[in-house]
Each structure stands twice: as C-alpha cells, then as structure tokens.
Coordinates of C-alpha atoms in Angstrom, one line a residue:
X1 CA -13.4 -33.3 13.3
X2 CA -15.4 -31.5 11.0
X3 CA -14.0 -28.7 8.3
X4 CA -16.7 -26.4 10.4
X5 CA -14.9 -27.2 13.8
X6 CA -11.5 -26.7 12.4
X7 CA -12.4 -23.3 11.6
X8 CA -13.6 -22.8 14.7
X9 CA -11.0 -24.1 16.9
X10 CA -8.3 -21.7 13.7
X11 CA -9.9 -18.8 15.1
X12 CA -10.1 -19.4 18.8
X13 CA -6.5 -20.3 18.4
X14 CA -6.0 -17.1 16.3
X15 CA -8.2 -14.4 19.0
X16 CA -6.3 -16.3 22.1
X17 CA -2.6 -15.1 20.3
X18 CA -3.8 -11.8 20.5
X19 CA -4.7 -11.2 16.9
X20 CA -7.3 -8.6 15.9
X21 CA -8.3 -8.8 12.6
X22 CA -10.8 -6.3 13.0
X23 CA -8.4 -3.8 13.8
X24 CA -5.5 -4.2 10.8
X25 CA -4.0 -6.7 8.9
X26 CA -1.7 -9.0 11.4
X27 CA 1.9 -8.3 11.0
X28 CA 3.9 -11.1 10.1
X29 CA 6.3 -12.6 12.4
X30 CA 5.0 -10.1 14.9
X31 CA 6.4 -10.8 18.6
X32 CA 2.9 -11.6 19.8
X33 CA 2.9 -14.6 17.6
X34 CA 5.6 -16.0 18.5
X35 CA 4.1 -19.6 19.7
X36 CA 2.8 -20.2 16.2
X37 CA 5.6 -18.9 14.4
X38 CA 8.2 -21.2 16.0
X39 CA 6.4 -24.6 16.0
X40 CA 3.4 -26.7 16.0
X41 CA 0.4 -27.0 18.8
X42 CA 1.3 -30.6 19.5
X43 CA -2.0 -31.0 21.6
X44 CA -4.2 -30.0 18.8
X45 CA -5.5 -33.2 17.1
X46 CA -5.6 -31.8 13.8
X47 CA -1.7 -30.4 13.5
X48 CA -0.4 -33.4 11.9
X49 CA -2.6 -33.4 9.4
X50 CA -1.5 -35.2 6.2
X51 CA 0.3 -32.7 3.8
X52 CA -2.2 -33.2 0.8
X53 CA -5.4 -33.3 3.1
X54 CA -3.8 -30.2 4.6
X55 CA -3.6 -28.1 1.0
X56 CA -7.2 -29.4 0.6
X57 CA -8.6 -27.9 4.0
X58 CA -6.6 -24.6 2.9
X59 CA -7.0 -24.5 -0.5
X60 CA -11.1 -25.0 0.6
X61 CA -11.1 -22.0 2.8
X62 CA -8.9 -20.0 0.5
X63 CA -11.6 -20.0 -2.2
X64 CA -14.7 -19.4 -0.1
X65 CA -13.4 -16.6 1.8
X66 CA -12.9 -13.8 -1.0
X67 CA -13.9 -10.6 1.5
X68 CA -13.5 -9.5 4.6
X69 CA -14.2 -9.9 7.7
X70 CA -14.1 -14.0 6.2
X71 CA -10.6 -13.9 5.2
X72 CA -10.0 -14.0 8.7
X73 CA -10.1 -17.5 8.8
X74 CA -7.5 -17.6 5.8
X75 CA -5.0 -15.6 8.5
X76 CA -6.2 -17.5 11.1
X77 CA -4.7 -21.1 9.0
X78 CA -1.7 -19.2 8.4
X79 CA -1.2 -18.8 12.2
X80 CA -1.2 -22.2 13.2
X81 CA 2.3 -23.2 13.4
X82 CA 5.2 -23.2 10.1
X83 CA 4.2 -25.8 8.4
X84 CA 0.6 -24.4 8.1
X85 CA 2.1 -21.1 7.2
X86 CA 4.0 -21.7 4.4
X87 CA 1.8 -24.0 2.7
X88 CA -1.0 -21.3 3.3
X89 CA 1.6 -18.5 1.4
X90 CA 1.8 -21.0 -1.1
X91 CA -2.1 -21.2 -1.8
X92 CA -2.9 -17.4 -1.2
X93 CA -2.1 -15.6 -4.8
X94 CA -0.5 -12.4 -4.8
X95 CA -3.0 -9.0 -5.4
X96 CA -2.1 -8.6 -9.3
X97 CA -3.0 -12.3 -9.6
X98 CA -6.1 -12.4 -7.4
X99 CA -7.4 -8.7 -7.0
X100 CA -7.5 -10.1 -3.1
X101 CA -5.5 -8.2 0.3
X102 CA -4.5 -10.8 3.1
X103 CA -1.1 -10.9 4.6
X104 CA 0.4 -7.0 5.0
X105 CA 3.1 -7.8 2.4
X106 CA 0.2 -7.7 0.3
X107 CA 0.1 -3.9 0.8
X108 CA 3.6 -3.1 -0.7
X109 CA 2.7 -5.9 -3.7
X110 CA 1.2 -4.6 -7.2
X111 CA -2.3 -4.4 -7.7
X112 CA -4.7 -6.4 -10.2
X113 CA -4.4 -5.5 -13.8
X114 CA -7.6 -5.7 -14.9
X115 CA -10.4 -4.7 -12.0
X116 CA -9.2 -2.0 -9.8
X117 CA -8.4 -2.6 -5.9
X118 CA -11.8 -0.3 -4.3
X119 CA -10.8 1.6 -0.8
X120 CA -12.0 4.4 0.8
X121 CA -10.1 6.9 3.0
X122 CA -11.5 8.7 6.6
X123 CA -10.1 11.7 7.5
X124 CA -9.9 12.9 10.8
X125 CA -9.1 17.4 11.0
X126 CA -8.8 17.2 15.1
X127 CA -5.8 14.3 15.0
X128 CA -4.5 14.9 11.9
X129 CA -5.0 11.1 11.3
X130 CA -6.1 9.5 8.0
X131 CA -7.7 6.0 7.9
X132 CA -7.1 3.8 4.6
X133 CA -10.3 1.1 4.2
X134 CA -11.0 -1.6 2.0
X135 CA -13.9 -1.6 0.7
X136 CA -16.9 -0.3 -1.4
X137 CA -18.8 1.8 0.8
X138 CA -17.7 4.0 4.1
X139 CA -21.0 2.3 5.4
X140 CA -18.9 -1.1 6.7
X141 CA -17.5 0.0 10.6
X142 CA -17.1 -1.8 13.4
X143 CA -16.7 -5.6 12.9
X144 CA -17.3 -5.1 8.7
X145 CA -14.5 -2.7 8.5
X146 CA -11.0 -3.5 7.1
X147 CA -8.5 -1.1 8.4
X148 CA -5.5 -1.4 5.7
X149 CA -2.8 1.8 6.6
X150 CA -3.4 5.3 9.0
X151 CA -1.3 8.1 8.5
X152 CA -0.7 11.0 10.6
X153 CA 0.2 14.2 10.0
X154 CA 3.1 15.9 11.5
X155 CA 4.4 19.3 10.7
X156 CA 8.0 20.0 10.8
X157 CA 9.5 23.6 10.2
X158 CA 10.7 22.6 6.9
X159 CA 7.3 21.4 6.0
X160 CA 5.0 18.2 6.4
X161 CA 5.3 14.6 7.4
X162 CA 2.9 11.7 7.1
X163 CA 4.1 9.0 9.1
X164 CA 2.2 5.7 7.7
X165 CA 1.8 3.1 9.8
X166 CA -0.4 -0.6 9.7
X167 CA -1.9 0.1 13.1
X168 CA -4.7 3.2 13.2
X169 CA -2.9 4.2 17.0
X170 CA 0.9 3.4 16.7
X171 CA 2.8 5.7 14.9
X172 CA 6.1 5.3 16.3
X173 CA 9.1 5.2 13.7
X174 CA 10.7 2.5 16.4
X175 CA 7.4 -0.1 16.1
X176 CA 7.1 -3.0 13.5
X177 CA 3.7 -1.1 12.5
X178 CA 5.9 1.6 11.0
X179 CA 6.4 1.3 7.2
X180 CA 6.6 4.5 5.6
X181 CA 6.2 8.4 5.2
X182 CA 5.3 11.0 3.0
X183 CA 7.7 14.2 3.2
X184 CA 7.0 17.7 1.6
X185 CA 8.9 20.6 0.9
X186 CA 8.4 24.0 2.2
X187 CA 5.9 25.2 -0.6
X188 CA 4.1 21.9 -0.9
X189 CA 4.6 21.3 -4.4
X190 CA 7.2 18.1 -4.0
X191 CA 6.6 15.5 -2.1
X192 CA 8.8 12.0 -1.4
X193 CA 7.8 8.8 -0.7
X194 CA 10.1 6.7 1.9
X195 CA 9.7 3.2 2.2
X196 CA 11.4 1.6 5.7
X197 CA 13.6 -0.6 5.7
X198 CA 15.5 -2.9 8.2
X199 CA 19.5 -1.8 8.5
X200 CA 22.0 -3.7 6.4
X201 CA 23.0 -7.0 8.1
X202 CA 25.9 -8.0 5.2
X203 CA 28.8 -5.8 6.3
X204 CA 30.7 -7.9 3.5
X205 CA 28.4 -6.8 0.8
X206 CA 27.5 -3.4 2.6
X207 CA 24.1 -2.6 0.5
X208 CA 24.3 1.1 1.3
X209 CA 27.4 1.2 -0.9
X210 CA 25.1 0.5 -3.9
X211 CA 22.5 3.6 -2.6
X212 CA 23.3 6.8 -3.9
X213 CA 23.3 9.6 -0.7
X214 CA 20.4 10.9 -2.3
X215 CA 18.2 7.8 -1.6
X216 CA 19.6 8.0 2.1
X217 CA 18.0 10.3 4.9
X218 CA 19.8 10.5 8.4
X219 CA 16.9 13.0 10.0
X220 CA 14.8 12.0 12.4
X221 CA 15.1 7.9 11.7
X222 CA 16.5 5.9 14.0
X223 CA 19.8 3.8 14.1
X224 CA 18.3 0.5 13.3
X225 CA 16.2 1.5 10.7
X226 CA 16.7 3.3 7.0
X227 CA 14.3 4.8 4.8
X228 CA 14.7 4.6 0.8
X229 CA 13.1 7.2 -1.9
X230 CA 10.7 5.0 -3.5
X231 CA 8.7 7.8 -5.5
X232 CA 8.6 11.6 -5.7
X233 CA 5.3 13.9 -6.2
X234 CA 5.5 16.7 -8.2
X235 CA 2.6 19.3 -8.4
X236 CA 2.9 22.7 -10.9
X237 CA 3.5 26.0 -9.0
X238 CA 0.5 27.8 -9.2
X239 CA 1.5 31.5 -8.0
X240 CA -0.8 34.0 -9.4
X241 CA -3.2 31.8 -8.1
X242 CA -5.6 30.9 -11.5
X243 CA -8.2 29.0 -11.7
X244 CA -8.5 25.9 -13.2
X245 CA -7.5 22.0 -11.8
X246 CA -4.2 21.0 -10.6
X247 CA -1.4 19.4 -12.2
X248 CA 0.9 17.0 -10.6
X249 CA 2.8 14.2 -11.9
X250 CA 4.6 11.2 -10.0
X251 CA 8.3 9.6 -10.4
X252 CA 8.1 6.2 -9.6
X253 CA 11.8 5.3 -8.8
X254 CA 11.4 1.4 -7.6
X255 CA 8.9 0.8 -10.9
X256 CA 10.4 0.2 -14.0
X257 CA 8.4 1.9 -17.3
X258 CA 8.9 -1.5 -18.8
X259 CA 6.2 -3.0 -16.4
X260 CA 3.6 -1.8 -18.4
X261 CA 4.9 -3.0 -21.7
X262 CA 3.9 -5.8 -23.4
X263 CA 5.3 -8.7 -21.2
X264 CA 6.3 -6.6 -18.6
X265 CA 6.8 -7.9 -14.8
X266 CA 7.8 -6.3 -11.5
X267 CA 9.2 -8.0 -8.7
X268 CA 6.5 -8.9 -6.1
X269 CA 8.0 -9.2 -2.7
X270 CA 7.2 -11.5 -0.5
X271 CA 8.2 -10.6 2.9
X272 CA 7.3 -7.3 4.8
X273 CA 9.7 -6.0 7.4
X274 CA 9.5 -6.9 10.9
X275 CA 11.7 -4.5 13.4
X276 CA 10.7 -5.4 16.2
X277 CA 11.8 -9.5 15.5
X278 CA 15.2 -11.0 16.4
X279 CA 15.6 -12.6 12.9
X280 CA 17.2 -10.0 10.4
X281 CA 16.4 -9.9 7.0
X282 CA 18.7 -8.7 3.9
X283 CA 17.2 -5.3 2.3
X284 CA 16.4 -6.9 -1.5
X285 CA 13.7 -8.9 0.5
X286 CA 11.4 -5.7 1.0
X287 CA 12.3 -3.3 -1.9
X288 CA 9.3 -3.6 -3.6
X289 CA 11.2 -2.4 -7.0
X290 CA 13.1 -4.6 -9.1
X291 CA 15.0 -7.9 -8.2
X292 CA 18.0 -7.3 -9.5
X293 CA 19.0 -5.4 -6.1
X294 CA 19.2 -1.7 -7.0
X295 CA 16.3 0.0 -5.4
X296 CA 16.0 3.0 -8.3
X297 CA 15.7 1.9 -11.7
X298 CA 17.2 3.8 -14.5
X299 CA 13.9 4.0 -16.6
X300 CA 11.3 4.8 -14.2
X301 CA 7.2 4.8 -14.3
X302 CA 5.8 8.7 -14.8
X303 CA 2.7 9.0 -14.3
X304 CA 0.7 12.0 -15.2
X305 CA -2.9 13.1 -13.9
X306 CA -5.6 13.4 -16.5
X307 CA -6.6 16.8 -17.3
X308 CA -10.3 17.1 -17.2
X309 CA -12.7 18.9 -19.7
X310 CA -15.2 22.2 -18.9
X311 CA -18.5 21.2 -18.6
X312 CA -20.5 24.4 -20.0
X313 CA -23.5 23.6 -18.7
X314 CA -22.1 22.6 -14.7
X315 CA -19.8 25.1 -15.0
X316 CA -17.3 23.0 -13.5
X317 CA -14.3 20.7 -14.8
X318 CA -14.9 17.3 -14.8
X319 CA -13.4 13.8 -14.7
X320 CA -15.5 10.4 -15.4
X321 CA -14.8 8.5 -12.1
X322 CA -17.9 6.2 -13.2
X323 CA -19.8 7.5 -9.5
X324 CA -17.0 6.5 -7.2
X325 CA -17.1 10.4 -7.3
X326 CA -19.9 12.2 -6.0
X327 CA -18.7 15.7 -4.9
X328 CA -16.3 18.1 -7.1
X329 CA -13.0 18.8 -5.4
X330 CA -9.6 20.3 -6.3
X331 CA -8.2 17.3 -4.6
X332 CA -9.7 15.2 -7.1
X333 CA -7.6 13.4 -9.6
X334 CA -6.9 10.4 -11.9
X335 CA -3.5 8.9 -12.8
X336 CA -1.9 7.6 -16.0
X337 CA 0.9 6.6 -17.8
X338 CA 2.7 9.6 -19.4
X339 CA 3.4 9.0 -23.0
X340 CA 7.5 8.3 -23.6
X341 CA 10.2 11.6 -23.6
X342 CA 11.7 12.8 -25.9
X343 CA 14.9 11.3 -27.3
X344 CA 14.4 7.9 -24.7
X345 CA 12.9 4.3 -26.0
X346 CA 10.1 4.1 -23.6
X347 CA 7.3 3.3 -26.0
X348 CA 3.8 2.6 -23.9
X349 CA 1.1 1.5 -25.6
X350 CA -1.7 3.6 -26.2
X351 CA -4.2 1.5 -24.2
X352 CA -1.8 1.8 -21.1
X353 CA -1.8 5.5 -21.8
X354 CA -5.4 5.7 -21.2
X355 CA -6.1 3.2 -18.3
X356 CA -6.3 5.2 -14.7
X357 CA -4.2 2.9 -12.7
X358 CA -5.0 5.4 -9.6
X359 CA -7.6 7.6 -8.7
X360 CA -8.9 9.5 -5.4
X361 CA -12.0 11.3 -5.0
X362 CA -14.0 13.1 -2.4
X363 CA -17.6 11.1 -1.6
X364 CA -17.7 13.3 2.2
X365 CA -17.1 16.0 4.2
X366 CA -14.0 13.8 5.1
X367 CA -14.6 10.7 3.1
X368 CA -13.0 10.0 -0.2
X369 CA -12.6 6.6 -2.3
X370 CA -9.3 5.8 -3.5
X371 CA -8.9 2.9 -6.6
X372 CA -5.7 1.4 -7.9
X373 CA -4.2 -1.2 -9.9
X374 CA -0.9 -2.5 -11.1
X375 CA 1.6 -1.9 -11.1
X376 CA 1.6 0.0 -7.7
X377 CA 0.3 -1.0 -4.7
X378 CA -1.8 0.3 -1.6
X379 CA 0.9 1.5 0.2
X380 CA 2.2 3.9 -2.8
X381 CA -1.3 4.6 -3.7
X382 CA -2.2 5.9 -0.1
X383 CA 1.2 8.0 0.0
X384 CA 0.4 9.6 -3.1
X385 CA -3.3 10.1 -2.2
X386 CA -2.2 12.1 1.0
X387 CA 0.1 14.6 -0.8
X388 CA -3.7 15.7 -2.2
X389 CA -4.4 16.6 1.6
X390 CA -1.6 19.0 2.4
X391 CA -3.0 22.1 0.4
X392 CA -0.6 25.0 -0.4
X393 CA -1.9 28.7 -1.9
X394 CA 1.0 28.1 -4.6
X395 CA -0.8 25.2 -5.8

C-alpha cells in the first residue's frame, strides 16, 4: 500500500470514529474513540506495521503537515489504535519546542520562545459566546478554520463567569469539553482563572490536603470535578473615570518567575483531563504548574501591561503591535515581565523584561488577534484575553 493510501484509509478510519477536526481539536481518550483507544484494527493490513517502518510513516507525515487543516492526518495516525498513539506522542514535539498545536493538551502546554503562537478571537454580542482561532487571518472559515477554545459568558449576581470549553456548543461544567473559567468580582477589576480538574483518586495521599482553602471553590462545580486558581487578573480602579489606557497586571500562581531565567524550565504536561472516561487520573498529571506537585508556587510570574506613549500628532496612545493591530481600543494591551520587588531575588533579565509574551488587539467590529509565547499557554492566554471583554465604568 502506498504512503498516499495509508493516509487515506487514516482518515476514513478517523471521520468513521466520529471525529471532526474541523470543528475542535479531538479530545483525547474521548468516549467516542473508544475502539481505537483500546486496541488495534486487526483487519487493517497495515496495523502491524514494523515498529521502525512505523516511526518512518509518522515521523513523514509529522514533518509535512505543519498547518491546519493538514495536521489532521497527524491526529488521524494517533487514532489508529495504542501502539500508533504513543509512538505518534513520541514524534509530535511539544508547542515551546515546535511553535505547532495538535493534541488539546497542547492548549494547557507553554508556548514557543522565540516566534509567537498567532490566533484570532470572534466575538459573538447575541450569545455571549467567544470563539478562539488559530491562525493569521479571520479570513480561514469553514473547512480552513481551526477552532481551538469558546467561551461563554454568564452573569451571576456576584458578577461574571466565562465558562471555557474545547467544543464551540458544549459548555456544560459536567462534559469532557469543559476545562476552565474565568470569574470576576463585583466591580470587574479582579478576575481568577480556574483550571478543572478531575477529583482526587489517592484517598491515602489525599491531594486536597496539600491545597490551601483558598485554591478550592465549592460553588456551582460539581462533585466529581475541582477547579484550582491558576492565575489572578488584576486591573487599577479607575473611579473618577480619567482618561488615559488601562492598567492591569496578572499573578501567575502555577508559573514560577524562574521560567524565564536563564536556564529556566516549566513542567509541560502531557495529559489533558478526560471526565467523562472510566480511567481516573492523579491531579499532578494536568496541573500545568510545576512538577514537584504543589499547584501555587511560592515565586510566581507577574506580568505587567506595557504602558503606551501619546502620539501628538494621532492624538491617541499607542502600542507597536507590528499591524496585528489595526483599530485603537481600550481593550488593547501587551504583556510583560514585571521587573523583580522589592526586597525578593527575582532578577529577570532585561531582554525578558521587554519581550511581549501576550498581546490582544481589536482588527473588527468583533474580531481581535491574540499572540502568545512561553511560558503560558492558549488556554491562559484566552482567559486572560476575555477579562478585556467584561468592561466596568470603574475601569
């Protein structure tokens, strides 16, 4: 059979499992794949393929698929059967090696360090529903487009949700499409980031022992689920109303400060939670902080938004977003590193001071592009992007 055909038969294989690459990434272990997660096709003639002729075929497609909707067929190898799966996780490179999105772990794993990750983001005013794309240009819909994360809004009488979701319909906090939310206070000027999480199965080492009650939250989430604080949003409070940009900062509590040092690492994880499957995880698998099992680090990333400078002659203030920016907005911004506190050993270099690792931009009535790098990653950056969307007259 030739390399041509095999991809052919991957992706009849792949649409006739039910997966839709055009709508989302496919959740891993989902319950719909459960055929080619438990064991081989035995009738297909090319299953017990040779394990080195097998890495070539993978590694092959692998490096000639770098964009959607061609990655597809890199999915489509990875739902064969086991065997083809983990030997296609072990050729696929994580984001901060590759700059590339596959698997949907790869949206809770650091971006690139050098060349930024390029999306764009759809808003929707009737729904209350925002739409996270990969991509250059809002121009790629239908079978071009590469839906990544939707949000929707929710408002609760202590202030605003975003429930964050992999599917751009299911927004239940029971689905295995549910990974996150955005929470704000009353006056809109903190925001938190929760990241879900399966419950504890180690009664013996009981993990929420090691949370503190802060990190916990018992409204509105479910018995079989948790969410963890994995970053707070802080924006100035503006009474009197002046003009003049906003400024917000962000607490990364699951990102060290020493990832951007010289040398510095951050744990990648490699699984993303599955609720709806019968095999239970432990938590340490999907905190997407550091490995040593606490899920807030003592030394945490802050980063800061650039101020920008009055132009005299536009009248306006203005960032360089090098034209991913095309119309002015107060929900415009760019994110940095904030230089060290006072009295604490967190030196940062000064280029790391002055590289943007995320910034978010209106291009449309209700189109904006959204950039980031390491060492946060697409779900973070799209959680921290909405909080620009829930406008307050304080800020």
């Amino acid at each position: 059979m030739s390399f041509k055909n095999i991809v052919r038969e991957l992706r009849g294989r792949n649409k006739a499992n039910g997966r839709r690459g055009r709508s989302h990434i496919a959740p891993e272990g989902s319950s719909s794949s459960s055929p080619s997660a438990d064991g081989c096709f035995d009738q297909s003639v090319w299953v017990d393929l040779p394990p080195e002729l097998l890495l070539d075929i993978i590694h092959r497609i692998e490096s000639g698929q770098t964009s959607w909707p061609g990655r597809r067929d890199v999915v489509a190898c990875a739902s064969v059967c086991k065997a083809w799966r983990e030997m296609t996780k072990e050729v696929v490179k994580v984001p901060e090696l590759s700059g590339l999105l596959t698997f949907p772990v790869s949206l809770k794993q650091p971006g690139p360090r050098d060349d930024p990750i390029q999306c764009f983001i759809k808003r929707e005013r009737a729904t209350g529903i925002y739409r996270l794309y990969l991509g250059l240009s809002p121009a790629l819909t239908g079978d071009k487009s590469k839906l990544l994360l939707s949000a929707k809004r929710v408002r609760r009488a202590t202030g605003v949700e975003f429930i964050v979701s992999l599917s751009g319909k299911d927004f239940s906090r029971g689905s295995s499409n549910y990974i996150g939310k955005l929470r704000s206070n009353f006056l809109g000027t903190k925001f938190t980031v929760y990241e879900n999480q399966p419950s504890p199965v180690d009664s013996g080492r009981s993990f929420n022992k090691k949370l503190s009650q802060t990190m916990r939250v018992s409204p509105w989430v479910t018995s079989s689920t948790h969410s963890y604080s994995m970053a707070s949003i802080l924006y100035e409070l503006n009474v009197l109303r002046t003009r003049g940009p906003r400024r917000m900062q962000c607490i990364m509590n699951t990102i060290p400060v020493s990832s951007i040092q010289e040398g510095g690492q951050i744990h990648t994880p490699t699984e993303l939670s599955n609720l709806g499957s019968k095999k239970k995880r432990g938590l340490i698998d999907f905190w997407s902080g550091n490995l040593g099992g606490e899920s807030v680090v003592k030394e945490p990333l802050v980063l800061k938004n650039k101020l920008p400078r009055w132009h005299e002659q536009l009248q306006c203030w203005c960032l360089n977003f090098k034209g991913r920016v095309t119309v002015a907005s107060v929900k415009n911004f760019q994110l940095m590193a904030a230089a060290a506190e006072a009295g604490k050993d967190m030196s940062i270099p000064e280029e790391e001071q002055e590289r943007v690792i995320l910034q978010f931009g209106k291009i449309g009535k209700d189109t904006f592009t959204m950039d980031y790098r390491y060492p946060i990653s697409a779900f973070q950056a799209f959680a921290i992007c909405l909080s620009s969307f829930d406008t307050k007259p304080v800020r």
